[in-house]
Coordinates of C-alpha atoms in Angstrom, one line a residue:
M1 CA -224.3 52.4 -6.0
S2 CA -222.1 53.0 -2.9
L3 CA -222.4 49.4 -1.7
A4 CA -221.6 48.0 -5.2
L5 CA -218.6 50.4 -5.4
L6 CA -217.4 49.3 -2.0
R7 CA -217.6 45.6 -2.9
R8 CA -215.6 46.2 -6.1
T9 CA -213.0 48.3 -4.3
L10 CA -212.5 45.5 -1.7
W11 CA -212.3 42.9 -4.5
L12 CA -209.7 45.1 -6.2
L13 CA -207.6 45.3 -3.1
A14 CA -207.9 41.6 -2.4
T15 CA -206.9 40.7 -6.0
L16 CA -203.9 43.0 -5.8
G17 CA -202.9 41.3 -2.5
A18 CA -203.3 37.8 -4.1
A19 CA -201.4 38.9 -7.2
S20 CA -198.5 40.3 -5.2
L21 CA -198.2 37.0 -3.3
L22 CA -198.3 35.0 -6.5
I23 CA -195.7 37.1 -8.2
F24 CA -193.4 37.0 -5.2
A25 CA -193.8 33.2 -4.8
L26 CA -193.2 32.4 -8.5
L27 CA -190.0 34.5 -8.7
D28 CA -188.8 33.2 -5.3
L29 CA -189.2 29.6 -6.6
L30 CA -186.8 30.2 -9.5
P31 CA -183.8 27.9 -9.2
G32 CA -180.3 29.2 -8.6
N33 CA -178.9 32.1 -6.6
A34 CA -179.7 35.5 -8.2
A35 CA -176.6 37.1 -6.7
Q36 CA -174.5 34.3 -8.3
V37 CA -176.2 34.8 -11.7
L38 CA -175.6 38.6 -11.5
L39 CA -171.9 38.3 -10.6
G40 CA -171.2 35.4 -12.9
P41 CA -169.9 31.9 -12.4
D42 CA -166.4 33.0 -11.5
A43 CA -167.4 35.4 -8.7
A44 CA -165.8 34.9 -5.3
P45 CA -168.0 33.4 -2.6
E46 CA -167.5 36.5 -0.4
A47 CA -168.8 38.8 -3.2
V48 CA -171.8 36.6 -3.8
Q49 CA -172.5 36.6 -0.1
A50 CA -172.3 40.4 0.1
L51 CA -174.6 40.9 -2.8
S52 CA -177.0 38.4 -1.3
R53 CA -177.2 40.5 1.8
Q54 CA -177.6 43.7 -0.2
L55 CA -180.5 42.1 -2.1
G56 CA -182.0 40.7 1.1
L57 CA -181.7 37.1 -0.1
D58 CA -180.3 36.1 3.3
R59 CA -183.6 36.7 5.0
S60 CA -186.6 34.4 5.1
A61 CA -189.3 34.5 2.3
P62 CA -192.0 36.0 4.6
E63 CA -189.6 38.8 5.7
R64 CA -188.6 39.5 2.1
Y65 CA -192.3 39.6 1.0
L66 CA -193.3 42.0 3.8
A67 CA -190.3 44.2 3.2
W68 CA -191.3 44.4 -0.5
I69 CA -194.9 45.2 0.2
A70 CA -193.9 47.9 2.7
G71 CA -191.5 49.4 0.1
L72 CA -194.3 49.4 -2.5
L73 CA -196.6 51.2 -0.1
R74 CA -193.9 53.8 0.6
G75 CA -193.1 54.2 -3.1
E76 CA -189.7 52.7 -2.7
L77 CA -189.1 50.0 -5.2
G78 CA -185.4 49.5 -4.5
D79 CA -182.5 49.4 -7.0
S80 CA -182.2 47.4 -10.1
A81 CA -179.2 45.0 -9.7
S82 CA -178.4 44.8 -13.4
Y83 CA -178.8 48.6 -14.2
G84 CA -177.3 49.8 -10.9
A85 CA -180.1 52.4 -10.7
P86 CA -183.4 52.9 -8.9
A87 CA -186.1 50.7 -10.4
W88 CA -188.9 53.2 -10.3
P89 CA -187.4 55.7 -12.9
L90 CA -186.5 52.8 -15.2
I91 CA -190.1 51.5 -15.1
V92 CA -191.6 55.0 -15.6
E93 CA -189.4 55.7 -18.5
R94 CA -190.4 52.5 -20.2
L95 CA -194.1 53.1 -19.5
Q96 CA -193.9 56.2 -21.6
L97 CA -193.7 54.0 -24.6
T98 CA -195.7 50.9 -23.5
L99 CA -198.8 52.8 -22.4
P100 CA -199.2 54.9 -25.6
L101 CA -198.6 51.7 -27.6
A102 CA -201.3 49.8 -25.7
L103 CA -203.7 52.7 -26.0
L104 CA -203.1 53.0 -29.7
A105 CA -203.5 49.3 -30.2
F106 CA -206.7 49.4 -28.0
S107 CA -208.2 52.2 -30.1
F108 CA -207.3 50.4 -33.3
A109 CA -209.1 47.2 -31.9
L110 CA -212.2 49.2 -30.9
V111 CA -212.5 50.9 -34.3
I112 CA -212.2 47.4 -36.0
A113 CA -214.7 45.8 -33.6
L114 CA -217.4 48.4 -33.9
S115 CA -217.2 49.0 -37.6
A116 CA -216.9 45.3 -38.6
G117 CA -219.4 44.2 -35.9
V118 CA -222.1 46.7 -37.0
Y119 CA -221.4 46.0 -40.7
A120 CA -221.8 42.2 -40.2
A121 CA -224.9 42.5 -38.0
S122 CA -226.5 44.8 -40.6
R123 CA -225.9 42.1 -43.2
H124 CA -226.8 39.1 -41.1
G125 CA -226.9 35.9 -43.1
R126 CA -225.6 37.6 -46.2
F127 CA -222.2 37.6 -48.0
G128 CA -220.9 40.6 -46.0
D129 CA -221.6 38.9 -42.7
F130 CA -219.8 35.7 -43.8
G131 CA -216.9 37.8 -45.1
V132 CA -216.4 39.6 -41.8
M133 CA -216.7 36.4 -39.8
A134 CA -214.1 34.7 -42.0
L135 CA -211.7 37.6 -41.8
S136 CA -212.1 37.9 -38.0
Q137 CA -211.4 34.2 -37.7
L138 CA -208.3 34.7 -39.8
G139 CA -207.3 37.6 -37.5
I140 CA -207.7 35.5 -34.4
A141 CA -205.7 32.6 -35.8
V142 CA -202.6 34.8 -36.9
P143 CA -199.9 34.9 -34.1
G144 CA -199.0 38.4 -33.1
F145 CA -195.3 38.0 -33.7
W146 CA -195.8 36.6 -37.2
L147 CA -198.1 39.4 -38.1
A148 CA -195.5 41.9 -36.7
I149 CA -192.8 40.4 -39.0
L150 CA -195.1 40.5 -42.0
L151 CA -196.0 44.1 -41.4
M152 CA -192.4 45.0 -41.0
L153 CA -191.4 43.2 -44.3
L154 CA -194.2 44.9 -46.3
F155 CA -194.4 48.4 -44.9
S156 CA -190.8 48.9 -43.8
V157 CA -188.6 46.8 -46.0
K158 CA -190.7 46.6 -49.3
L159 CA -192.6 49.9 -49.3
Q160 CA -190.3 51.9 -46.9
W161 CA -193.3 53.8 -45.5
L162 CA -192.7 53.3 -41.9
P163 CA -189.6 52.5 -39.7
A164 CA -188.7 48.9 -39.2
G165 CA -187.9 49.3 -35.5
G166 CA -186.5 51.5 -32.7
F167 CA -188.1 54.5 -31.1
P168 CA -186.9 58.1 -31.6
G169 CA -188.6 59.4 -28.4
W170 CA -191.4 61.9 -27.8
R171 CA -189.2 65.1 -27.7
A172 CA -188.0 66.9 -30.8
E173 CA -184.9 68.2 -29.1
Q174 CA -183.7 64.6 -28.6
G175 CA -184.1 63.7 -32.3
G176 CA -187.7 62.5 -32.0
G177 CA -191.1 64.2 -31.8
L178 CA -194.8 63.4 -31.9
W179 CA -195.0 62.4 -35.5
P180 CA -191.8 60.2 -35.7
A181 CA -192.9 58.5 -32.4
L182 CA -196.4 57.8 -33.7
Q183 CA -194.8 56.4 -37.0
A184 CA -192.6 54.1 -34.9
L185 CA -195.6 52.8 -32.9
L186 CA -198.1 52.4 -35.8
L187 CA -197.0 49.0 -37.0
P188 CA -196.6 47.5 -33.5
A189 CA -200.0 48.9 -32.6
I190 CA -201.6 47.2 -35.6
A191 CA -199.9 43.9 -34.8
L192 CA -201.1 44.1 -31.2
G193 CA -204.6 45.4 -31.9
L194 CA -205.7 43.3 -34.9
V195 CA -206.2 40.1 -32.9
Q196 CA -208.1 41.9 -30.1
G197 CA -210.2 43.7 -32.7
A198 CA -211.1 40.5 -34.5
I199 CA -212.3 38.9 -31.2
L200 CA -214.3 42.0 -30.2
A201 CA -215.8 42.2 -33.7
R202 CA -217.3 38.7 -33.3
V203 CA -218.7 39.6 -29.9
T204 CA -220.1 42.9 -31.1
R205 CA -221.7 41.2 -34.1
S206 CA -223.3 38.4 -32.0
S207 CA -224.6 40.8 -29.4
L208 CA -226.2 43.0 -32.1
V209 CA -227.8 40.1 -33.9
E210 CA -229.3 38.8 -30.7
L211 CA -230.6 42.2 -29.7
L212 CA -232.1 42.8 -33.2
R213 CA -234.5 39.9 -32.4
E214 CA -235.8 41.6 -29.3
D215 CA -239.4 43.0 -29.0
F216 CA -238.3 46.6 -28.5
V217 CA -236.6 46.5 -31.9
R218 CA -239.7 45.2 -33.6
N219 CA -241.8 47.8 -31.9
A220 CA -239.4 50.6 -32.9
R221 CA -239.3 49.3 -36.5
A222 CA -243.2 49.3 -36.5
Q223 CA -243.1 52.9 -35.4
G224 CA -241.0 53.8 -38.5
L225 CA -237.5 53.9 -37.0
S226 CA -234.9 52.8 -39.6
R227 CA -232.8 49.7 -39.1
R228 CA -229.6 51.8 -39.5
A229 CA -230.7 54.3 -36.8
L230 CA -231.6 51.4 -34.5
L231 CA -228.3 49.7 -35.0
W232 CA -226.2 52.8 -34.3
G233 CA -228.5 53.9 -31.5
P234 CA -230.2 51.8 -28.8
V235 CA -229.2 48.4 -30.1
L236 CA -225.5 49.3 -30.2
R237 CA -225.7 51.0 -26.8
N238 CA -227.1 47.8 -25.2
A239 CA -224.7 45.6 -27.1
L240 CA -221.7 47.5 -25.7
L241 CA -222.2 45.9 -22.2
P242 CA -220.6 42.5 -23.0
V243 CA -218.2 44.2 -25.4
L244 CA -217.1 46.6 -22.7
T245 CA -216.3 43.8 -20.3
L246 CA -214.4 41.8 -22.8
A247 CA -212.5 44.9 -23.9
G248 CA -211.3 45.5 -20.4
L249 CA -210.0 41.9 -20.2
Q250 CA -208.4 42.3 -23.6
F251 CA -206.2 45.1 -22.3
A252 CA -204.3 42.5 -20.2
N253 CA -203.6 40.6 -23.4
L254 CA -202.3 43.8 -25.0
L255 CA -199.8 44.3 -22.2
A256 CA -198.7 40.7 -22.4
G257 CA -198.5 40.8 -26.2
A258 CA -196.4 44.0 -25.9
I259 CA -193.5 41.9 -24.6
V260 CA -193.3 40.0 -27.9
V261 CA -194.0 42.9 -30.2
E262 CA -191.6 45.3 -28.5
N263 CA -188.9 42.7 -28.9
V264 CA -189.7 42.2 -32.6
F265 CA -189.6 46.0 -33.3
T266 CA -186.8 46.6 -30.7
L267 CA -188.9 49.1 -28.8
P268 CA -187.5 50.1 -25.4
G269 CA -190.8 49.6 -23.6
L270 CA -191.9 47.9 -20.4
G271 CA -192.2 44.5 -22.0
R272 CA -188.7 44.6 -23.3
L273 CA -187.5 45.8 -19.9
I274 CA -189.2 42.8 -18.2
F275 CA -187.7 40.4 -20.8
Q276 CA -184.2 41.8 -20.3
A277 CA -184.6 41.8 -16.5
I278 CA -185.7 38.1 -16.6
A279 CA -182.7 37.2 -18.7
N280 CA -180.4 39.1 -16.2
R281 CA -182.2 37.5 -13.2
D282 CA -182.9 41.0 -11.9
L283 CA -185.6 40.0 -9.4
I284 CA -186.2 43.5 -8.0
L285 CA -186.9 44.9 -11.5
V286 CA -188.9 42.0 -12.7
R287 CA -191.0 41.8 -9.5
N288 CA -191.9 45.5 -9.5
A289 CA -192.4 45.8 -13.3
V290 CA -194.8 42.8 -13.4
M291 CA -196.6 44.1 -10.3
L292 CA -197.1 47.5 -11.9
A293 CA -198.4 45.8 -15.1
V294 CA -200.9 43.7 -13.0
A295 CA -202.0 46.8 -11.1
L296 CA -202.6 48.6 -14.4
V297 CA -204.7 45.8 -15.8
L298 CA -206.7 45.6 -12.5
A299 CA -207.2 49.3 -12.4
I300 CA -208.6 49.3 -16.0
N301 CA -210.9 46.4 -15.2
F302 CA -212.1 48.4 -12.1
V303 CA -212.9 51.4 -14.3
V304 CA -214.8 49.0 -16.7
D305 CA -216.7 47.7 -13.7
L306 CA -217.7 51.3 -12.8
L307 CA -218.8 52.0 -16.4
Y308 CA -220.8 48.8 -16.2
L309 CA -222.5 50.0 -13.0
G310 CA -223.3 53.2 -14.7
L311 CA -224.8 51.5 -17.8
D312 CA -226.7 48.7 -16.0
P313 CA -229.1 49.8 -13.2
R314 CA -229.6 46.2 -12.1
L315 CA -226.0 46.0 -10.9
R316 CA -226.4 49.2 -8.9
R317 CA -229.2 47.4 -7.0
G318 CA -226.9 44.4 -6.4
G319 CA -228.5 42.2 -9.1
P320 CA -226.7 39.7 -11.3
R321 CA -224.7 40.9 -14.3

């Protein structure tokens, strides 16, 4: 277990290093001078030169990269050029919306995946199975932003059950509160989670159907264990291994999809912050916000790997997944 854990920890650190290098290189290759963009086309050359020095743009790329990594390790992310404020509090403030939104969407996707997947497997080859497969295919095909607009038109404009956009905040003294905040996040979470739930439902159903053909299931059935008990017991437990891996990867898609959905619902989350920072050519804010998002995804996949180690003894012995 310790050797497998060490390997995965080293792999996590190596992936973080590669991701940081890629993020820095991609942003560094953007055309134009960031200081000129921030100050506008009519800015004096002296002002552009001074801001370039302040942002560290006058140094070489390796120097800027090493200075950025050193700042990350010290917890110093620098100041946002467009907001004129430290980048870290801005990112943390936006995460207080994006993380609950992603977790809500993830929970919604898991509920859909398990209930629809088990239902379809229990009716394999019958009408219910075909119905779930057709609906899941439809859910995969629908673009997230289009679904978000449809949900807004139906539940906000037509029925007026939920707010059409904006976020009141988590604190009641600031005009928000837990219930108003959850109401504001419900439609975006459904728009984000439905596609992931449809994908996971198909994987869950396929894993269950395959396992139901195994010898241990036939033996258990011969000993009198009901099909329902088997499905919700040992079969589902074994089927969760591939579902768990895919679910971890799907969380990355949730964070990426949040950029679109937050803009549709005008939610002040991390995705909207990154979008605005890119538009303003705020390299410090973009670089740190994207790096944090990547670190979050890698950390979740690391936790999934640990769960995998716990569920599959072969991996603890260094065997293949």
